[in-house]
Short mmCIF file of C-alpha atoms and ligand atoms in Angstrom, two decimals:
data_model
loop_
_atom_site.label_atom_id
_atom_site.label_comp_id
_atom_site.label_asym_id
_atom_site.label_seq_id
_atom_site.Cartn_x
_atom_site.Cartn_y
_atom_site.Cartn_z
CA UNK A 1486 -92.67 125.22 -83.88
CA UNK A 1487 -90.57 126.10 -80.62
CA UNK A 1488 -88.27 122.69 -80.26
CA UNK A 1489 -86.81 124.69 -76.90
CA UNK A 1490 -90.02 124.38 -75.42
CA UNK A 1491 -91.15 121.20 -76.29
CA UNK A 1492 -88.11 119.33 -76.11
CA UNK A 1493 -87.17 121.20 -73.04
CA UNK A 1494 -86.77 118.73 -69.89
CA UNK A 1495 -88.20 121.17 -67.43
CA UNK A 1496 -86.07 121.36 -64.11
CA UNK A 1497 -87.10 119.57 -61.40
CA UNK A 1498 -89.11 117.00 -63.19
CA UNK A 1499 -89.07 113.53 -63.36
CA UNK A 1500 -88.54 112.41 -66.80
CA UNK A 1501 -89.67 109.33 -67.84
CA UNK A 1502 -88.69 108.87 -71.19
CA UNK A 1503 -91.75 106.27 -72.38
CA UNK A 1504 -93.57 109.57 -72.61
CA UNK A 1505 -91.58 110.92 -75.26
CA UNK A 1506 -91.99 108.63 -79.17
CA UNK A 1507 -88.51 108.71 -80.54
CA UNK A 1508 -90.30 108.34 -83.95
CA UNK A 1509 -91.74 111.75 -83.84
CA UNK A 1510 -90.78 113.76 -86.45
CA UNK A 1511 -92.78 117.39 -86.17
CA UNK A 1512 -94.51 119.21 -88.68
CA UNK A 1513 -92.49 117.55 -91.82
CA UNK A 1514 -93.13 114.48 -93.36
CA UNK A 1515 -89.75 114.19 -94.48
CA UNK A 1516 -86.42 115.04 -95.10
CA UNK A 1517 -86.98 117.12 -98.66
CA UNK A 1518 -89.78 119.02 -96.90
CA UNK A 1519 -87.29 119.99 -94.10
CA UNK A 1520 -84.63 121.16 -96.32
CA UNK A 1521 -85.62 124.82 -96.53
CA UNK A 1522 -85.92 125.64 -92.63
CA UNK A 1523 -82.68 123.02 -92.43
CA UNK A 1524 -80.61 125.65 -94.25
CA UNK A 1525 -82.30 128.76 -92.94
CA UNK A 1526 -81.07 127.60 -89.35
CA UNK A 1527 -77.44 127.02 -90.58
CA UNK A 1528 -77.10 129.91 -91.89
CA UNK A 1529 -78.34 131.80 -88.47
CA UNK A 1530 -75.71 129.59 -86.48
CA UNK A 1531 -73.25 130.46 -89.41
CA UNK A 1532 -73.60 134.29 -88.96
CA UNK A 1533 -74.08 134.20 -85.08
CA UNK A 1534 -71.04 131.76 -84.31
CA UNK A 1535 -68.77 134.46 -86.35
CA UNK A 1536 -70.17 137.14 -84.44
CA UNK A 1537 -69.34 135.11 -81.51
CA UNK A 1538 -66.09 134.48 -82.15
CA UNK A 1539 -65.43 138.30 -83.31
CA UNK A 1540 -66.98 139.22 -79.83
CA UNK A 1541 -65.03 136.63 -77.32
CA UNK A 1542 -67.18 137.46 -74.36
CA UNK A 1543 -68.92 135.16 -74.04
CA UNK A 1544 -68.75 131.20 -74.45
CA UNK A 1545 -71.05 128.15 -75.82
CA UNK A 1546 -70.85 124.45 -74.53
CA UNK A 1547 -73.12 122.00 -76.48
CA UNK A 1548 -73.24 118.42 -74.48
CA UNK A 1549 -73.83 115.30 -76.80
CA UNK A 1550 -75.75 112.00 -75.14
CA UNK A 1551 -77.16 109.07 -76.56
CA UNK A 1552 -77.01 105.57 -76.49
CA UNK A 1553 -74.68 103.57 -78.92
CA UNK A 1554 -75.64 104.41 -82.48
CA UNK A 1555 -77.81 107.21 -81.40
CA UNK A 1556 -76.51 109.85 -83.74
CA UNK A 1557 -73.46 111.50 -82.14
CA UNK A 1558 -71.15 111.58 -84.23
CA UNK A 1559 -73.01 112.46 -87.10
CA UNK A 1560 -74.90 115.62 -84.85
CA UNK A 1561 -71.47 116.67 -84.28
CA UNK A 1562 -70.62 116.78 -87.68
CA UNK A 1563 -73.97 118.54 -88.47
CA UNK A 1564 -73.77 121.08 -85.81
CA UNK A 1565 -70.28 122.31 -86.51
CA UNK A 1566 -70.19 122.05 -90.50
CA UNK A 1567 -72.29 125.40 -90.26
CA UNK A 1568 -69.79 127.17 -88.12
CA UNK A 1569 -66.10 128.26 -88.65
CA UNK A 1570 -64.01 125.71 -87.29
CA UNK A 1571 -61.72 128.40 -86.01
CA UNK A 1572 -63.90 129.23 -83.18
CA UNK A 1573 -65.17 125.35 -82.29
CA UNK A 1574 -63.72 122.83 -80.16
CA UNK A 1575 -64.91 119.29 -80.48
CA UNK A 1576 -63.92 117.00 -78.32
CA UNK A 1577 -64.94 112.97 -77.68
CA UNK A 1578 -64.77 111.22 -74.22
CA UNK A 1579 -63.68 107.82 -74.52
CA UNK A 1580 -62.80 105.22 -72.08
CA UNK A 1581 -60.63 107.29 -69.92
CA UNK A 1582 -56.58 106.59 -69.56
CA UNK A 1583 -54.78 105.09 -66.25
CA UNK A 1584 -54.02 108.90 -66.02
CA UNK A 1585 -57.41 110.20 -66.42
CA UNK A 1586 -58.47 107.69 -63.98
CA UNK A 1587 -55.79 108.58 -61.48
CA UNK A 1588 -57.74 112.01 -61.02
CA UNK A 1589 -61.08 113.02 -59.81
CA UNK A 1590 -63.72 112.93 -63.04
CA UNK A 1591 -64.32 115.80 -63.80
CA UNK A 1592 -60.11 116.53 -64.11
CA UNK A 1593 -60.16 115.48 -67.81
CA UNK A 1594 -63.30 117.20 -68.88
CA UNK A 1595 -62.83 120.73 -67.51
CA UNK A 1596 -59.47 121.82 -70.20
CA UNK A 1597 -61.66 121.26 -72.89
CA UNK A 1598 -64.41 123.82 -71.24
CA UNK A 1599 -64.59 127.15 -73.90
CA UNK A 1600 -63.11 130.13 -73.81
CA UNK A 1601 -64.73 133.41 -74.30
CA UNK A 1602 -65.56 133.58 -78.17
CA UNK A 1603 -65.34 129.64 -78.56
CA UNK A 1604 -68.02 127.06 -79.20
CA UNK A 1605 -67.06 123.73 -77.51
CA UNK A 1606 -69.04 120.23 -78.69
CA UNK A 1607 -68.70 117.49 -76.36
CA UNK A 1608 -69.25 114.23 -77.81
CA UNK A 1609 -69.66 111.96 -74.45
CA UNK A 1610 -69.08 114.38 -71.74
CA UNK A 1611 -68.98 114.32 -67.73
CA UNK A 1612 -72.12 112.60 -68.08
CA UNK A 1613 -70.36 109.45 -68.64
CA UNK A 1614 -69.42 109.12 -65.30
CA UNK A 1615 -73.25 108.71 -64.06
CA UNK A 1616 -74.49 106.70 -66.96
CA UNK A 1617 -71.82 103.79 -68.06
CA UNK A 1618 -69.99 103.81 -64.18
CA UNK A 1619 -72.81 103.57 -62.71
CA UNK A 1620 -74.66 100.71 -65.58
CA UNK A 1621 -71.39 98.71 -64.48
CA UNK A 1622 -70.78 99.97 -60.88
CA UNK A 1623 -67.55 101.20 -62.07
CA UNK A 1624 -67.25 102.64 -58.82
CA UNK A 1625 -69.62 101.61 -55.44
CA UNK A 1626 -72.99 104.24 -55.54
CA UNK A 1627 -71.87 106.39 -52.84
CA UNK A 1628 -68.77 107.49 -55.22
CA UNK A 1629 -71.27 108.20 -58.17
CA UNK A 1630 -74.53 109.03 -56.29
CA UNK A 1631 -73.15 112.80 -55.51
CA UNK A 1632 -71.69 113.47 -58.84
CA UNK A 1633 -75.17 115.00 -60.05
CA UNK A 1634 -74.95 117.71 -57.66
CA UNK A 1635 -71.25 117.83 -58.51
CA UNK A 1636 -71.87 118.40 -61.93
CA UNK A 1637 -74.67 120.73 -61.40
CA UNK A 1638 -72.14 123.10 -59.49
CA UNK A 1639 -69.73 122.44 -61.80
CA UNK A 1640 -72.09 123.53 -64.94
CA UNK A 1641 -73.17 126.87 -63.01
CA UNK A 1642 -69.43 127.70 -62.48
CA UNK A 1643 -69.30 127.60 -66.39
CA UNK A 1644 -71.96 129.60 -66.45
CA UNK A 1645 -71.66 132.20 -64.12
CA UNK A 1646 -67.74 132.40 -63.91
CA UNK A 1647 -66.86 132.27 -67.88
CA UNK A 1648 -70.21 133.67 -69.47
CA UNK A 1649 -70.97 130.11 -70.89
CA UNK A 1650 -74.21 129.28 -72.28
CA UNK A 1651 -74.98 125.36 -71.65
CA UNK A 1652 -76.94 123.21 -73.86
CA UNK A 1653 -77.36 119.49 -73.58
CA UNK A 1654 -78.75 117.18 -76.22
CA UNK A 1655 -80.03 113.61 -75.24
CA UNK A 1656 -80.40 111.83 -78.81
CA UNK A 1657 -83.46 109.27 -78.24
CA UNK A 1658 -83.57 106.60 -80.39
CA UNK A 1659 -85.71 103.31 -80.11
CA UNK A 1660 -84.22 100.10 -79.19
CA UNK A 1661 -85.68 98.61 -82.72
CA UNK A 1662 -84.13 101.79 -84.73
CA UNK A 1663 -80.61 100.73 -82.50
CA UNK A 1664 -80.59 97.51 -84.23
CA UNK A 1665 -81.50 98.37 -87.47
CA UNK A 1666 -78.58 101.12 -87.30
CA UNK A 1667 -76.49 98.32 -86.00
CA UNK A 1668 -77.66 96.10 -89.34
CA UNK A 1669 -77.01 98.69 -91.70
CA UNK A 1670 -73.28 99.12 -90.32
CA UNK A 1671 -72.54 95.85 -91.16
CA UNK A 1672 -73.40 96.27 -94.47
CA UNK A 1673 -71.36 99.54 -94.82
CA UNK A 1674 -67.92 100.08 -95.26
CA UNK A 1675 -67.48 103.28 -94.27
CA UNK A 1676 -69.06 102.30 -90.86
CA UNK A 1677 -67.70 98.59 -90.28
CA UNK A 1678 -65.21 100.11 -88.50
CA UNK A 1679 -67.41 102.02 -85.61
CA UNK A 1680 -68.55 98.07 -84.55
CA UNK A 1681 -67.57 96.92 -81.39
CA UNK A 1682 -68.79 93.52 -79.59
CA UNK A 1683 -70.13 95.87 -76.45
CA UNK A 1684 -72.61 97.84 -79.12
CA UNK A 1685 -74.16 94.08 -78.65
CA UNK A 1686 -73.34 93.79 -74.85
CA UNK A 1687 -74.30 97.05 -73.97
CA UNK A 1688 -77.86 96.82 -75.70
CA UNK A 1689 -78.62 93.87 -73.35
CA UNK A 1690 -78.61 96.41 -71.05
CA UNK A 1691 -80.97 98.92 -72.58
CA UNK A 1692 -83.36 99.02 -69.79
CA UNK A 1693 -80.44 99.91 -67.31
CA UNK A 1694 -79.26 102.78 -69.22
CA UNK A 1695 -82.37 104.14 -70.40
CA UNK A 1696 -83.09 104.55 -65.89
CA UNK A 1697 -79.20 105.77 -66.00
CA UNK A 1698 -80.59 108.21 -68.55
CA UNK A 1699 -83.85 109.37 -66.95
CA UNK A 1700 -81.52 109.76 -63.53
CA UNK A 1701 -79.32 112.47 -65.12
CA UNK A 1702 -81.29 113.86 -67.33
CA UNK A 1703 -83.74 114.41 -64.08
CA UNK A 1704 -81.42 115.69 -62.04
CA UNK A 1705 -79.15 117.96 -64.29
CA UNK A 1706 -81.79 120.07 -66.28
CA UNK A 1707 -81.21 123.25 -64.70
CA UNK A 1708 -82.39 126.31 -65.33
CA UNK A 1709 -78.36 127.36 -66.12
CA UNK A 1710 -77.73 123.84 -68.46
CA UNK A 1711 -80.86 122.92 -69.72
CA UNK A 1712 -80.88 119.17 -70.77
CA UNK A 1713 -83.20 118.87 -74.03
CA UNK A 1714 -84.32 115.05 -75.31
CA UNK A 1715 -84.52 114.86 -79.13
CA UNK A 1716 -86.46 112.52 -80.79
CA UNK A 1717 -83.58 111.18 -83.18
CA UNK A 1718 -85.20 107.73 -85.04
CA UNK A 1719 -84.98 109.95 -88.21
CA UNK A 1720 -81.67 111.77 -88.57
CA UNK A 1721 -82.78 114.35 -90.29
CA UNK A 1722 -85.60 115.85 -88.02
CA UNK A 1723 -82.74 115.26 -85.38
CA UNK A 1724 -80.54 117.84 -86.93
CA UNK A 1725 -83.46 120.06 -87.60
CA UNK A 1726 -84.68 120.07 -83.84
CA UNK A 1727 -80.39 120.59 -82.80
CA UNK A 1728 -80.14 123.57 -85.36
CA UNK A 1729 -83.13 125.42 -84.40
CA UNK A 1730 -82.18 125.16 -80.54
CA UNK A 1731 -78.59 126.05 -81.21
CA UNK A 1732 -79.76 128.86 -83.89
CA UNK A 1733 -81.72 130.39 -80.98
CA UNK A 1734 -79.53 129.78 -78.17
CA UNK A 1735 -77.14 131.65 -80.27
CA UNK A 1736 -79.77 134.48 -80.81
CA UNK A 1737 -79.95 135.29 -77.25
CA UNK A 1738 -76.33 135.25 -76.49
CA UNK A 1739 -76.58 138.01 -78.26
CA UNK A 1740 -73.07 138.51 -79.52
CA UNK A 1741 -71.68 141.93 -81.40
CA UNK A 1742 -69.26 142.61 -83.60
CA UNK A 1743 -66.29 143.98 -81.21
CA UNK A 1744 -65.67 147.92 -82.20
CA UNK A 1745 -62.94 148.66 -84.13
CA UNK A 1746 -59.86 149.02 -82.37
CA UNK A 1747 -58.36 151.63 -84.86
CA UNK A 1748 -59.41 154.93 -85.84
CA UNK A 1749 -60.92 154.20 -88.98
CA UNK A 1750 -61.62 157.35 -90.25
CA UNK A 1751 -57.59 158.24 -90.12
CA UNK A 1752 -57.01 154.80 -91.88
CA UNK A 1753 -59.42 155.64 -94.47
CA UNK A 1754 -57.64 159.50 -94.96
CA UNK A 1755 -54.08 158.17 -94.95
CA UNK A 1756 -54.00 155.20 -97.25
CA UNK A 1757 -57.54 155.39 -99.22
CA UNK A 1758 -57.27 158.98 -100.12
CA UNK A 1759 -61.04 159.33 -98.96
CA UNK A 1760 -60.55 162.49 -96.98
CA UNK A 1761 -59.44 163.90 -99.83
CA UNK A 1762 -62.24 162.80 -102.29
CA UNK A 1763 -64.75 163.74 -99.65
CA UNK A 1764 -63.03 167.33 -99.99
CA UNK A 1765 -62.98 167.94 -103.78
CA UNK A 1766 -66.10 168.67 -105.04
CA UNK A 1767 -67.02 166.87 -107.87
CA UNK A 1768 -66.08 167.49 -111.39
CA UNK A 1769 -62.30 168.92 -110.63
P1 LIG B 2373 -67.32 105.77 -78.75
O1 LIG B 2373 -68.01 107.03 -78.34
O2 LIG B 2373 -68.19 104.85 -79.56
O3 LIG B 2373 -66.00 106.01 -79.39
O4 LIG B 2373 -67.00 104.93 -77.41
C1 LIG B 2373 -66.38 105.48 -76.32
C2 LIG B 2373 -66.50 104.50 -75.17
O5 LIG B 2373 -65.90 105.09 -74.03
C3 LIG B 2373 -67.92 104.18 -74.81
O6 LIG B 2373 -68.08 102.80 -74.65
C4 LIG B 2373 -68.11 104.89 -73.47
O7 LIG B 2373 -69.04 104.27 -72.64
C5 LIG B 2373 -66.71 104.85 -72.92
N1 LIG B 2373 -66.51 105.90 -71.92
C6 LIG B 2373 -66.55 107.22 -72.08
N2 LIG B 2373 -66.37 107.87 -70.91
C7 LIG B 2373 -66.23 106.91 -69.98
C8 LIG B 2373 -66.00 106.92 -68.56
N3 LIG B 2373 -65.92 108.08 -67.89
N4 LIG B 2373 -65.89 105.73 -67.92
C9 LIG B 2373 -65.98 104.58 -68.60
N5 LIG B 2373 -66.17 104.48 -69.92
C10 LIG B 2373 -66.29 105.62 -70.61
MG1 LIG B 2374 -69.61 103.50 -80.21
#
């Protein structure tokens, strides 16, 4: 099963996201089932994201949308618990400051870009600025309207300036599986603490993000920064679906070890002694 494909939101289309079940959950029936190809794709992104780090020529940005209680945090923690967290860069997009605000949107978003060798995770992203400001007409339509272009050109400079690969995630959940998650917080002590009285606000307002959705995810999957949709009801085939697409983004980066930058043969000779094994035949 190709996730890229299928999840793929091919460029140029117009995405209507009642055409996609957030329910579906591929070829497994369940979590235990998916364990085996779970791990198999972590340990791909494991191996590649050290070569990719060892190489530092080239750079990965992985974009994290969804509704509230759609999964982002936990796909963040997914997604980089397989790689070294030398090499990753996560970084969450909250309200932003008086500062922030001062500056043109996309001022806050691009020193936390990748370098060569780095993976960077945005949890929220630029994409904020066309889905809540424009929900809440943050700023008049003729301010946001453009910013899809904006961000378009933006992306490709990424990609064609600083060797970036782009991959954006839209986590789909239901508005039924929102509320249960919602429940199930309450009840949970280790998650009491993510509730805020706009979870509840903001889902009376469902239908206005989900066209806030389908508006950037139509207009911003590019052939250079692909937007995928993942159907994320069940968490697990969520991070199943992420791995694999990460796993074989990686995979055609295709990053290399750098060479050595010493002669290793004269290392070997001078402090291993193996020049001089090599030369005594054996049994003197
Ligand atoms: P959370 O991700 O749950 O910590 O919440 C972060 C909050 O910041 C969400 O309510 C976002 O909608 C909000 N946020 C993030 N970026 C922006 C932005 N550019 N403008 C307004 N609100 C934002
Ligand atoms: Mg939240």
């Amino acid at each position: 099963m190709d996730f890229r494909s299928q999840f793929l939101v091919e460029p140029g289309r117009d995405l209507k996201l009642s055409t996609i079940d957030p329910g579906y959950h591929g070829p497994h029936n369940d979590e235990s089932a998916a364990e085996a190809d779970l791990e198999a794709y972590k340990d791909k992104i494991s191996k590649l994201q050290r070569t990719l780090y060892g190489d530092r020529s080239k750079a990965l940005l992985i974009v994290l949308q969804g509704i509230d209680g759609a999964g982002k945090d936990g796909t963040c923690w997914h997604v980089i618990s397989a790689m070294d967290p030398q090499g990753v860069q996560v970084t969450g997009f909250k309200q932003p400051t008086p500062e922030e605000q001062a500056h043109d949107f996309l001022w806050r978003v691009h020193p936390h870009a990748p370098a060569k060798g780095e993976v960077a995770v945005f949890n929220r992203s630029q994409y904020e600025d066309v889905l809540v400001v424009r929900v809440h007409d943050l700023v008049p339509k003729s301010v946001w309207e453009p910013r899809y272009d904006i961000i378009n050109e933006w992306e490709r400079l990424l990609v064609e300036q600083n060797a970036t690969t782009i991959v954006k995630f839209f986590l789909y959940i239901s508005k039924e599986e929102q509320l249960e998650r919602f429940k199930r917080r309450l009840d949970d002590p280790a998650r009491q603490w993510k509730i805020s009285n706009s979870d509840y606000t903001e889902r009376e307002r469902w239908d206005e993000y989900i066209g806030a959705f389908e508006a950037a995810l139509s207009k911003c999957s590019t052939k250079h920064a692909p937007w995928y949709v993942i159907p994320s009801n069940h968490k697990w085939f969520r991070n199943l679906a992420v791995s694999q697409i990460i796993a074989d983004t990686l995979a055609d980066m295709h990053p290399h070890w750098p060479k050595p930058t010493v002669n290793l043969d004269e290392i070997r000779c001078l402090y291993h002694g193996a020049a001089q094994t090599a030369a005594t035949p054996a049994g003197e």
